[in-house]
XYZ file of C-alpha atoms in Angstrom:
634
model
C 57.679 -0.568 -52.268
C 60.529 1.046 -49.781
C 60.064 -0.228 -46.410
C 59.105 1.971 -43.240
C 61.855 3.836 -42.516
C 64.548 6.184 -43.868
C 63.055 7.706 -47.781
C 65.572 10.577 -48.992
C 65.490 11.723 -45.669
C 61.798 11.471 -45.215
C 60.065 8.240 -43.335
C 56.217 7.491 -42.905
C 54.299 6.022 -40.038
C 50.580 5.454 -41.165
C 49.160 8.549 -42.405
C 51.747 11.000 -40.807
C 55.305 12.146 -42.367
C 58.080 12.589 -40.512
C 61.494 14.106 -41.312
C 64.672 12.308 -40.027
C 66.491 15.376 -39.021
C 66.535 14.656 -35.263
C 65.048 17.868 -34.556
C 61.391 18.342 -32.876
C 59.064 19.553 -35.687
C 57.069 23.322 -35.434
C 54.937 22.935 -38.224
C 52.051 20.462 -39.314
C 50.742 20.357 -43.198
C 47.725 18.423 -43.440
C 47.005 17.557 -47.033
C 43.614 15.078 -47.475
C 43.895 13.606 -44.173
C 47.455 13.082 -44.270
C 49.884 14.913 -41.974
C 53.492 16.673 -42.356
C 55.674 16.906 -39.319
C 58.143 19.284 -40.243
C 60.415 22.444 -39.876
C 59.765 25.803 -40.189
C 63.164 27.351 -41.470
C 63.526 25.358 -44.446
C 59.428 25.662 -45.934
C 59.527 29.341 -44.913
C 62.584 30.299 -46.721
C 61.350 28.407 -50.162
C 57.399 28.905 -49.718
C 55.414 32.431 -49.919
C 52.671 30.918 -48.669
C 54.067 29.142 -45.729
C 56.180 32.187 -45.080
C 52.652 34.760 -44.629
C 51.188 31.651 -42.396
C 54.161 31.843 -40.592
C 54.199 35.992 -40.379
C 50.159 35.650 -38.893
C 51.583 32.768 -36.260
C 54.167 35.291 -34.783
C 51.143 36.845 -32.951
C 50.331 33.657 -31.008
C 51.049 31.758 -28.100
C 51.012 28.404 -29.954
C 54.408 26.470 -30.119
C 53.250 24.047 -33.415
C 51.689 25.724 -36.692
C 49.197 23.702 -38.194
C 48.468 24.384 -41.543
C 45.391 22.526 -43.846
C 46.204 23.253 -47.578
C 42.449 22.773 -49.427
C 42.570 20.899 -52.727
C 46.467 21.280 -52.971
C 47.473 20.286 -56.548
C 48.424 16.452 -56.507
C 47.807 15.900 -53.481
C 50.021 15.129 -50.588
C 52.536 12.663 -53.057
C 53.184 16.055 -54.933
C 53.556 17.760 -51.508
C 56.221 16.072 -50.491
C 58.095 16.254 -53.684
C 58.258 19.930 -52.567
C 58.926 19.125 -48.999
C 61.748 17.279 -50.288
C 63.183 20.088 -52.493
C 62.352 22.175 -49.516
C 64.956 20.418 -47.406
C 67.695 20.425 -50.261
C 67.032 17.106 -50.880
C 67.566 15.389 -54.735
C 64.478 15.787 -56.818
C 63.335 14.147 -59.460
C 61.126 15.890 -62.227
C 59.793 13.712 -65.139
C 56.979 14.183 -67.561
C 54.450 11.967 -65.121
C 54.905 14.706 -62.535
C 56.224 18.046 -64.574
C 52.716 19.568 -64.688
C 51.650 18.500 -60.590
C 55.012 19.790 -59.306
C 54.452 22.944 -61.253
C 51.023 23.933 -60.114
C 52.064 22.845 -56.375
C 55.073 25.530 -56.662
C 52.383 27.734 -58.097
C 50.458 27.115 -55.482
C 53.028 27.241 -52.930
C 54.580 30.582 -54.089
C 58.001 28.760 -54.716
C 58.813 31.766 -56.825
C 62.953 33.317 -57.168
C 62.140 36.047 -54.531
C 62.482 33.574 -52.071
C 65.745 32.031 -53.544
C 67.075 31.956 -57.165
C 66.318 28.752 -58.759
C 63.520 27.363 -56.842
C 60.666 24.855 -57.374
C 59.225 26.843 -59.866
C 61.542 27.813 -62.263
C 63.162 24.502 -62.555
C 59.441 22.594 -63.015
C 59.205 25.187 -65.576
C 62.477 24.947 -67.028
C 62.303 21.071 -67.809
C 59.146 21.050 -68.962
C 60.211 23.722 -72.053
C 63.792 22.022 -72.069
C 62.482 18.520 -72.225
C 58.598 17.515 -72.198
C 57.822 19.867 -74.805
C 60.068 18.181 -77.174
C 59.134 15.093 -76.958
C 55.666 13.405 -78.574
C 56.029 10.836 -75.865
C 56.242 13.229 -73.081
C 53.612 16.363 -74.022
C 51.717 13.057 -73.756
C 52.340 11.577 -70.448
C 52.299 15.553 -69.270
C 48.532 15.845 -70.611
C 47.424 12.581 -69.330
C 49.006 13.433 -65.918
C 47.412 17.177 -66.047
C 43.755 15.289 -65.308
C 43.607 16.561 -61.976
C 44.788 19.511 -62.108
C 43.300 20.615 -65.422
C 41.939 23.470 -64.480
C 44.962 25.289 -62.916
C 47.587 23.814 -65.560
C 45.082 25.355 -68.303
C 45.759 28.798 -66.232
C 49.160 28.631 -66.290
C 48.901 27.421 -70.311
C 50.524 24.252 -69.814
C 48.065 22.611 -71.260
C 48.036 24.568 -74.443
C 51.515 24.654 -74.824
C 51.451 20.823 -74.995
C 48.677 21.050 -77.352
C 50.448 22.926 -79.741
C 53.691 20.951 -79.673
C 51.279 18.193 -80.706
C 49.648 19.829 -83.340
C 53.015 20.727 -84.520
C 54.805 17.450 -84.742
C 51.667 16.269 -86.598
C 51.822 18.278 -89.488
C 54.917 20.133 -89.791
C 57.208 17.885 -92.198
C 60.758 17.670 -90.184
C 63.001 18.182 -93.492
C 61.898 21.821 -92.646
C 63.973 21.724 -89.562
C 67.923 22.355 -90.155
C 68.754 20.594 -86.755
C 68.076 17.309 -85.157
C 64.663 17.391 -83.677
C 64.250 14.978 -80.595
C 61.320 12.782 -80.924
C 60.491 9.448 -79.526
C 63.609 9.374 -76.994
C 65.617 9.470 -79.889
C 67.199 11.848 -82.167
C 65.665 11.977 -85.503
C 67.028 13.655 -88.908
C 65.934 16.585 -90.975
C 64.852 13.849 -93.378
C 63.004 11.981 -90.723
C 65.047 9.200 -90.437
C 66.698 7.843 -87.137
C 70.471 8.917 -85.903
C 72.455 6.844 -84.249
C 75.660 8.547 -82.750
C 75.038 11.614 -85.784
C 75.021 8.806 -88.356
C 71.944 8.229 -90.574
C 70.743 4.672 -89.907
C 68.143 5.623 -93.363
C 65.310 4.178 -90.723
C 62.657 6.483 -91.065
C 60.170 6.627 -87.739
C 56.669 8.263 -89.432
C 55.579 10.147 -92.128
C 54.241 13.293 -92.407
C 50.485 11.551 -93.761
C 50.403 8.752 -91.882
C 48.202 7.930 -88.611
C 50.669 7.102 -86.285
C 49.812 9.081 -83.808
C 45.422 8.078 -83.360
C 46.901 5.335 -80.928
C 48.755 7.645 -78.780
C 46.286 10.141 -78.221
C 43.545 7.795 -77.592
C 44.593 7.796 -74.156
C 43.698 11.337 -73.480
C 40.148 11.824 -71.675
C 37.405 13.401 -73.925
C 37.955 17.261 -73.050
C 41.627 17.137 -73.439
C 41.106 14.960 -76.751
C 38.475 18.115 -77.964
C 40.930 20.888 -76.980
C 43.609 18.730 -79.112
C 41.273 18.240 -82.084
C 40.518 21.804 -82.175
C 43.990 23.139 -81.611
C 44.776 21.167 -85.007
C 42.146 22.177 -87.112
C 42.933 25.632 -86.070
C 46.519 25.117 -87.203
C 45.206 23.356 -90.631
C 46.106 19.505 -90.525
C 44.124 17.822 -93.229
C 40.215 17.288 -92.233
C 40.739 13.612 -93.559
C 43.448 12.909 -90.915
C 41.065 14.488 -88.417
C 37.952 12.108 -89.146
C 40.596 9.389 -88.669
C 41.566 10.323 -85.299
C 38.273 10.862 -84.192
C 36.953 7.906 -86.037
C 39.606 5.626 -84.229
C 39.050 7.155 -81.053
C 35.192 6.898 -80.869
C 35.562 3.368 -81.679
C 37.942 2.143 -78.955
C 36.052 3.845 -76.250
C 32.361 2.710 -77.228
C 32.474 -0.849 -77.526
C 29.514 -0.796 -79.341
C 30.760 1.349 -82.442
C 33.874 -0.775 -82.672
C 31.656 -4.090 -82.700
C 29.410 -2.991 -85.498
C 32.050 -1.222 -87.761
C 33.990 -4.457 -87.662
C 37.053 -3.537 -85.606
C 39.223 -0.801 -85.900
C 41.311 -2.991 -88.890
C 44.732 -2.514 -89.622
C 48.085 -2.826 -87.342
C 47.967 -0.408 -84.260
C 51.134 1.627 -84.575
C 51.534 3.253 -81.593
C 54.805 5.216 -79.652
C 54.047 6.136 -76.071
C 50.773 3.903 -75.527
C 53.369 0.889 -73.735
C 53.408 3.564 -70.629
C 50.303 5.048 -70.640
C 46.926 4.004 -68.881
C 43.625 3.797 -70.617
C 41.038 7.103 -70.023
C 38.061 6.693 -68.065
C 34.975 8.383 -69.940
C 31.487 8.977 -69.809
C 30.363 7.438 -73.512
C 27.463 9.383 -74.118
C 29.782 12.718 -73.131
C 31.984 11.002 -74.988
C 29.391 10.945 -78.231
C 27.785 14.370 -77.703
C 31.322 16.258 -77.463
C 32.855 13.836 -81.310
C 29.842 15.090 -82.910
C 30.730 18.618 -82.077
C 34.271 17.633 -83.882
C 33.310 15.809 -86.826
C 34.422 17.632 -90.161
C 31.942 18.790 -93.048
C 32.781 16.623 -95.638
C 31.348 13.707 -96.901
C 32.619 10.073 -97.964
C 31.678 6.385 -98.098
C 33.474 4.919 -95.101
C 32.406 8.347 -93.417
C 28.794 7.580 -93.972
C 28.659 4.306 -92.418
C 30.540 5.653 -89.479
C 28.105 8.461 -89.017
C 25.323 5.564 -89.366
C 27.337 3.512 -86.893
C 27.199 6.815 -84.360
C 23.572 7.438 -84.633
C 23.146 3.622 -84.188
C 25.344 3.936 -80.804
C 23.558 7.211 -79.551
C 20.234 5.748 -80.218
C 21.328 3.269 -77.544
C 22.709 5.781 -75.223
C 19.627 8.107 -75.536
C 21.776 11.063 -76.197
C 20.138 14.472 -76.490
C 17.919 15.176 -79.323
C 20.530 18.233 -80.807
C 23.175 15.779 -81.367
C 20.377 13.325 -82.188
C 19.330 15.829 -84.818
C 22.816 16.919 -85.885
C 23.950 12.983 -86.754
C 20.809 12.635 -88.618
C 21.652 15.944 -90.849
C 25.089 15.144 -91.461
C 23.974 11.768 -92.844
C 21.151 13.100 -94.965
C 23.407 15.144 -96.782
C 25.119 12.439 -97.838
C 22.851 9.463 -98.178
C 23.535 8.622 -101.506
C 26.831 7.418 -100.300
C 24.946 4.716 -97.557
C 24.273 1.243 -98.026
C 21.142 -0.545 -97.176
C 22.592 -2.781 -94.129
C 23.963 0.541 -92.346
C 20.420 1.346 -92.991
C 18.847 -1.336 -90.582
C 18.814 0.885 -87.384
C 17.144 -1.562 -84.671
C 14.537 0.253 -82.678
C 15.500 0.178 -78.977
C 12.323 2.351 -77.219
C 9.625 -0.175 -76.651
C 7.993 -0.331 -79.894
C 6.577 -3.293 -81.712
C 8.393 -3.019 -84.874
C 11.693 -4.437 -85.393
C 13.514 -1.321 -87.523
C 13.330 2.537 -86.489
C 12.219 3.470 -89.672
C 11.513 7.263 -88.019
C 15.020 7.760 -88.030
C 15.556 6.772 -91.855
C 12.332 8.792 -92.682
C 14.121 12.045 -91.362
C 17.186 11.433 -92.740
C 15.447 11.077 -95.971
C 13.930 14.765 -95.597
C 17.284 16.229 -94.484
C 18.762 14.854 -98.145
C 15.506 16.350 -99.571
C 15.098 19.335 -97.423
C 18.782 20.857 -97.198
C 20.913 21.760 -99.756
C 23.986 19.991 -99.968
C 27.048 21.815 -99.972
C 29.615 19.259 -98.597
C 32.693 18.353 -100.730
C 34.582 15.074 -100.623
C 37.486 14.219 -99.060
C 40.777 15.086 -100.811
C 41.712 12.477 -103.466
C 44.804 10.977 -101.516
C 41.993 10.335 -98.686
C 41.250 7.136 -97.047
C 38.292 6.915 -99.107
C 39.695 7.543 -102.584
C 36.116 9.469 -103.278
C 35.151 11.073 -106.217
C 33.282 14.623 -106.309
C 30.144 14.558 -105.435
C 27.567 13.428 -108.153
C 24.546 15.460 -109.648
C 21.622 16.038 -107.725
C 19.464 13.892 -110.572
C 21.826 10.963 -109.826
C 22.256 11.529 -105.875
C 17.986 10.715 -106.345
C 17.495 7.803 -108.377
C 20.862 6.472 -106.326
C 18.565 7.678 -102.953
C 15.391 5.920 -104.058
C 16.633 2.551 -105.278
C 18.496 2.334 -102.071
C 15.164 3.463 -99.806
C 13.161 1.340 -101.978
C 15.476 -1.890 -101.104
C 15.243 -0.612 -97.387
C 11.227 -1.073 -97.486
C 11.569 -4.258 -99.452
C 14.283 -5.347 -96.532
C 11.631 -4.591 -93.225
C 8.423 -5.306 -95.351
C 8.869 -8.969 -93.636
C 8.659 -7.279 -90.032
C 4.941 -8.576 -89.135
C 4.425 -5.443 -87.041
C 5.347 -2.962 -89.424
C 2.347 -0.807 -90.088
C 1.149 0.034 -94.042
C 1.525 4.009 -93.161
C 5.181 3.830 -92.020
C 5.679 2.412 -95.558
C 4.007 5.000 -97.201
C 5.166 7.656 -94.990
C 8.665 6.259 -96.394
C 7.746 5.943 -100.025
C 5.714 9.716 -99.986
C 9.444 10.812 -98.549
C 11.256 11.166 -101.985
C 9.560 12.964 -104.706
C 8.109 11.428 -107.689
C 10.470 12.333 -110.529
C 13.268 10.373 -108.416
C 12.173 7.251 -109.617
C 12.451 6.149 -113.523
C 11.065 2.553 -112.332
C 8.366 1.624 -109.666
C 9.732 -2.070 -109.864
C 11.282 -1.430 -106.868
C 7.979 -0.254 -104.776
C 6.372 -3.525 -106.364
C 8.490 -5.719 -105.394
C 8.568 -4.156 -101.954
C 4.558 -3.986 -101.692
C 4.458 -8.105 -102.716
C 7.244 -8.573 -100.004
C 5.043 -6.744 -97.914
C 1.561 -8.176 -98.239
C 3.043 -11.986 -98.848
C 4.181 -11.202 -95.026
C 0.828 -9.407 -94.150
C -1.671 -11.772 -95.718
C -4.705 -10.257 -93.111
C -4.514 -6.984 -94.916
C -7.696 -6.354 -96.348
C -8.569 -4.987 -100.138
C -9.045 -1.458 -99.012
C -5.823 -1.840 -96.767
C -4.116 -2.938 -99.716
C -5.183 -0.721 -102.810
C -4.337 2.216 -100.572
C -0.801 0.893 -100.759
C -0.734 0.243 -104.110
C -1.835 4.078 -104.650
C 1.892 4.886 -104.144
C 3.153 2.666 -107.573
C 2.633 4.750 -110.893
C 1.449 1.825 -113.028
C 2.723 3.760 -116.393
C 6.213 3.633 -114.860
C 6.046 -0.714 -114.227
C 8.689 -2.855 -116.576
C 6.937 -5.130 -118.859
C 8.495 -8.118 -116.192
C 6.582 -6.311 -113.231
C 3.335 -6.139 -115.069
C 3.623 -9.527 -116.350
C 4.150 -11.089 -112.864
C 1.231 -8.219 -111.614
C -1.569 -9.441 -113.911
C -1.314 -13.229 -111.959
C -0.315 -11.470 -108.745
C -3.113 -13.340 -106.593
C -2.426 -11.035 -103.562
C -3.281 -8.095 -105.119
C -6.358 -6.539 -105.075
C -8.664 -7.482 -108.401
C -8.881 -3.550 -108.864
C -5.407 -2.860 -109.171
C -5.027 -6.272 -111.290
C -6.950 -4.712 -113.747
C -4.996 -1.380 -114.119
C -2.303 -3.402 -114.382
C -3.884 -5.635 -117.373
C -4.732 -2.018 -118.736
C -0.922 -0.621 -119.115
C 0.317 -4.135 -119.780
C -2.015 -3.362 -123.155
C -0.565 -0.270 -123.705
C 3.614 -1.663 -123.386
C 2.751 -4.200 -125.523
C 0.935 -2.055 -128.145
C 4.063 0.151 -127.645
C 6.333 -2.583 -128.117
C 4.474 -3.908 -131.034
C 5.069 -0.733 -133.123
C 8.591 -0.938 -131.891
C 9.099 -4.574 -133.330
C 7.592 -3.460 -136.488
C 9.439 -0.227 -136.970
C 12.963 -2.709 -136.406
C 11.809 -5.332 -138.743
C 11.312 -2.415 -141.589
C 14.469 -0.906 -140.740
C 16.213 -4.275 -141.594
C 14.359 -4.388 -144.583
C 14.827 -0.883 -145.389
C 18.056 1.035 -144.186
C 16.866 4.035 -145.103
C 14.026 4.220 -142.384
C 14.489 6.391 -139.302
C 15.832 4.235 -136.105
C 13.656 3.571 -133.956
C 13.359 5.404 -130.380
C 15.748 3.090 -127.943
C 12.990 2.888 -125.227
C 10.763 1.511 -127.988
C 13.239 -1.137 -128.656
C 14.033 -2.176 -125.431
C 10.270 -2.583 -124.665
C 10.089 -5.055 -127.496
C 12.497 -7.336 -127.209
C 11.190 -7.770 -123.806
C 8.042 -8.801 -125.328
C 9.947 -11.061 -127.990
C 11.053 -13.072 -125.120
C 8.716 -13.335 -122.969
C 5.610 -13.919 -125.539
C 7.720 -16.283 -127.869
C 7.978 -13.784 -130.880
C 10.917 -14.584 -131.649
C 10.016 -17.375 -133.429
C 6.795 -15.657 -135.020
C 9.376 -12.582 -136.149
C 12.258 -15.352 -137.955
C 9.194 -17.426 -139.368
C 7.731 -14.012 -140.916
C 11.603 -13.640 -142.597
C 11.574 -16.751 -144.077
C 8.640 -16.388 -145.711
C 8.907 -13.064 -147.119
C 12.283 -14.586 -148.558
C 10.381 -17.919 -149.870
C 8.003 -15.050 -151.504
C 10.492 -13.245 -153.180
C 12.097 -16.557 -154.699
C 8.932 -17.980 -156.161
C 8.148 -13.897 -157.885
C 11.466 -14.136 -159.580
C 10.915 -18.245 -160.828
C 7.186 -16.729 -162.122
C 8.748 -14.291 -163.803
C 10.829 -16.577 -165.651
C 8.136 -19.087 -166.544
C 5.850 -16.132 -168.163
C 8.612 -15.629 -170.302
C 9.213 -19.168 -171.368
C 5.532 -19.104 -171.605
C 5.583 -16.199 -173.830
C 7.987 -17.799 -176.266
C 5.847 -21.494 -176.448
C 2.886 -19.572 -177.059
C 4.852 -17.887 -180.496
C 5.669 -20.998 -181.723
C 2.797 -22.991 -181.078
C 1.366 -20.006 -183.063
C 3.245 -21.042 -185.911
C 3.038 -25.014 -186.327
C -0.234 -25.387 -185.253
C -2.294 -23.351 -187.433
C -4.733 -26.251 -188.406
C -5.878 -26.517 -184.931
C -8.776 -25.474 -183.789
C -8.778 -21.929 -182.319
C -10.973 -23.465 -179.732
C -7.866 -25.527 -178.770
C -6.206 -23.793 -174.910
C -2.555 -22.932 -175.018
C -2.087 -25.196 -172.625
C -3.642 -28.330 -174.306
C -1.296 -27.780 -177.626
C 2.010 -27.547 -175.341
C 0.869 -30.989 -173.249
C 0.497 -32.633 -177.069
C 4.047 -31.513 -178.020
C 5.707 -32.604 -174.749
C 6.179 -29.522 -172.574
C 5.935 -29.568 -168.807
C 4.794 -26.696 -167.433
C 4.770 -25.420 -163.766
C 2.078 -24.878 -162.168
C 0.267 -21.241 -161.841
C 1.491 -18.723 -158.793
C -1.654 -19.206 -157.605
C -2.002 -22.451 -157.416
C 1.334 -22.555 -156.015
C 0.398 -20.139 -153.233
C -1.459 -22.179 -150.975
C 1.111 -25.169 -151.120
C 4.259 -23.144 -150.202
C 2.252 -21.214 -147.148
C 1.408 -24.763 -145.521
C 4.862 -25.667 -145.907
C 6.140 -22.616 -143.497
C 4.509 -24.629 -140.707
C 3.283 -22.215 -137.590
C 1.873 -19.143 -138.301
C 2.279 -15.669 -136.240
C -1.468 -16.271 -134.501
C -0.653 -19.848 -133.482
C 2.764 -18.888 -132.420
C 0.682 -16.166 -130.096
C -1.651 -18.362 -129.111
C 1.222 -20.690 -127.640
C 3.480 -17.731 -125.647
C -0.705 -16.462 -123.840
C -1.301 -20.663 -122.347
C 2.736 -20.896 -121.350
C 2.138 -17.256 -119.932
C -0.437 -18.474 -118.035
C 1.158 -21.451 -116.983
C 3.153 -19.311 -114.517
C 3.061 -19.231 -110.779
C 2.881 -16.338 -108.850
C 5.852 -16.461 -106.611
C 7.080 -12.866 -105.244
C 8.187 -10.443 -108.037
C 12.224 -10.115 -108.354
């Protein structure tokens, strides 16, 4: 800091400034409590407005005119940069203090009818000649423009920075045939960086990249909205826009950044070394992003919108952007996973999840008709279109139905919010009730006061017909179920394995005959479910074996009748002196012959060699069936 004393011609003495002419000042500018002792000749032949004060003063008897300027534009540090020009002395314009100095010599009336190039027209000659040119500098000029917003936003400062932004973004610079000056350096038509005209082949940014979220992260929230909108109006990509915003919610709400894991990557950054952090209001901050966020719909996108409502939950935003978050995600919930899911309830209520919020994001999926599209293909995401409304369910319900299996644990959670929750999606979204089951045992394992009544109610929401032959086996020894609902479960365990009986049969005749119509592939499925879990897989290879041991010992009878056959002739023929009283079989043990024994004497002998039948084999898989415990159904 300069000492006290001599300052371009200017010194200060406490709150008063003084000019080091030698001459006795006339006229006093007071500018938020601080005072300017100065001349009248040089403010009144650069100022309009000094120079009518000065006009009304001829028609007094006062010696000294005293002057207050209200809410002068940067206050009494941009005042005396004018002061200074005033006086001829050397000023200094940079993009820090382009946009102050220009409102002040708007304010001021520093126009060219009171002298060619004044204040005016030089502020407003560098900042066209040199801000605007530079990334670096439209943003040091809008971060500067803060207190002056409204005026620089009158004289379109504002938007002209804006839209040299918007322009550097997504305008590739091989379109330019000249030099373009970005960075404080010159860069190519190629993008690359020149170094005394010569291509160094250094290239500083591409035209997809997101080198620039850093920089404009320092720009307060209304300045950051105006920018936003400025570029979707001139048509930069609606991916690149989610990523600015994305980044910029999460560096200024702690919470957000926390939750999403960081803002990941290496910050690449141009102008941020110089710049100062904004100062925002967070739930101003939340209210306005909403208002910016793009209709589209993708995975990372869906947690962040999760991550948002989880964050304005917290700040107890209004209940429109409340509402709005909750749409946005309910059009795409398919895309969501179950621990963005876990919203923590913050108002004072018992339970541990806000399981409100999920319920009405489950009847915006239901209720509105999605017509969002994904992002492109070259997107951070790398998203594919958006699936089939059939798919978008059963994806929906398998993920709600692992949400209530996740809070069922929550001792305070009452048995309507998990019916209000199951009720939400309709009934032809789920192929499978395994996952309500499992959820419900979850539930009253956790809950083991609930009463019968309490607990058959529940159950009312599980379509027993729609159980895997796994969830009804593990139902029918479910001791925590009700003794009702134990039964109806016994009942349509009867009917899947009836089903997969017919099934098992209608495969073991197609082996045995290729011809036969295949059976139906839900039919199959069913029964080799039953094959393992009964033990009939043994029963069904026993059952082959034996029908081939059957076949073997028909062909060997055949064979014997017809040695028989041939015995018999000549036994006809030697022994015709026997008695005709005399058996076949008598006559061939006196000549020698062996014969084998009868097929059905055989019968009996070759069955109790096959060891286990099919009804002992059952009887086996029912006591190690039994023999189960009844730990919770996965």
């Amino acid at each position: 800091m300069a000492p006290t004393g001599k300052l371009s011609g200017f010194r200060r003495e406490g709150t008063d400034w003084f000019c080091n002419g030698g001459l006795p000042s006339d006229i006093t500018v007071s500018i938020e409590g601080v005072t300017f002792h100065l001349h009248k000749f040089p403010l009144v032949s650069k100022s309009g407005k000094i120079a009518k004060a000065h006009d009304e003063f001829k028609d007094t008897d006062m010696k000294t005119l005293k002057m207050v300027l209200e809410e002068f534009p940067g206050g009494p540090d941009t005042f005396l940069i004018a002061a200074k020009f005033c006086y001829g002395y050397r000023v200094e314009l940079t993009a820090r203090n382009v946009v102050l100095v220009h409102c002040a010599a708007e304010y001021l009336e520093m126009t060219g009818e009171f002298g060619e190039g004044n204040l005016l027209s030089k502020s407003e000659s560098f900042f066209h000649k040199n801000t605007l040119r530079s990334w670096k500098d439209c943003i040091l000029a809008l971060q500067s423009s803060e207190p002056v917003l409204p005026r620089a936003e009158k004289l379109q400062l504002v938007g002209k920075c804006l839209n040299a932004l918007s322009m550097m973004v997504c305008t590739d610079p091989s379109l330019f045939g000249w030099p373009m000056m970005m960075y404080g350096s010159f860069q190519s038509p190629g993008g690359s960086i020149l170094w005394n005209g010569i291509n160094t082949g250094a290239r500083i940014r591409s035209s997809e990249s997101d080198w620039w979220f850093e920089d404009i992260s320092y720009l307060s929230v209304s300045v950051f909205e105006r920018l936003i909108k400025t570029m979707q109006a001139r048509g930069i990509r609606p991916e690149n826009l989610a990523g600015a915003i994305m980044y910029y919610s999460r560096k200024h709400l702690p919470g957000l950044g926390r939750w999403q894991g960081g803002q990941g990557g290496k910050t690449r950054t141009v102008a941020s070394f110089s710049l100062t952090p904004a100062t925002v209001d967070q739930r101003v901050l939340l209210e306005s992003i909403e208002k910016l966020l793009p209709d589209k719909k993708g995975k990372s996108y869906c947690r962040f919108l999760l991550g948002l409502l989880r964050v304005a939950l917290i700040l107890n935003v209004s209940q429109t952007c409340k509402d709005s978050l909750e749409r946005r995600i309910g059009m795409q919930l398919e895309l969501a996973t179950l621990d963005s899911l876990l919203i923590p309830t913050y108002s004072d209520s018992d339970a541990l999840y806000n399981t409100e919020c999920i319920e009405q994001i489950v009847h915006y999926f239901i209720s509105t008709e999605s017509n969002l599209t994904a992002f492109s293909p070259s997107s951070r995401d790398q998203q594919a279109p958006a699936s089939p409304s059939s798919e978008s369910l059963r994806k929906v319900s398998k993920l709600i139905d692992s949400y209530i299996a996740e809070i069922a644990s929550d001792v305070n959670l009452k048995p309507g919010k998990i019916r209000r929750l199951a009720d939400a999606l309709p009934e032809s979204s789920r192929l499978l009730h395994d996952g309500l089951y499992r959820a419900l045992d979850i539930y009253f394992k956790a809950h083991p006061w609930l009463s019968d009544r309490e607990k058959e109610e529940l159950c009312n929401i599980i379509d027993y017909q729609k159980l895997s032959i796994h969830a009804c086996a593990h139902a029918s020894q479910n001791d925590r179920l009700p003794l009702r609902v134990v039964l109806q479960v016994l009942f349509f365990e009867q009917l899947h394995l009836r089903t997969a009986l017919a099934g098992c049969l209608n495969a073991l005749d197609g082996e045995i005959a290729p011809a036969a119509p295949v059976p139906v592939p839900g039919l199959v499925e069913t029964a080799g479910e039953i094959v393992q879990r009964d033990g009939w897989v043994t029963v069904v290879r026993e059952n082959q074996v034996l029908k081939v041991d059957m076949d073997r010992m028909s062909s060997r009878v055949g064979e014997l009748e017809e040695e028989f056959s041939k015995i018999k002739q000549e036994m006809k023929s030697v022994t015709k002196s026997y008695s005709s009283r005399s058996s076949p079989r008598l006559v061939a043990r006196k000549i020698g012959c062996k014969l084998v024994p009868r097929p059905s004497d055989a019968q009996p002998e070759s069955l109790n060699r096959t060891g286990s039948t099919p009804r002992a084999s059952i009887e086996w898989a029912r006591r190690s069936l039994k023999s189960k415990n009844s730990e919770t159904f996965t």
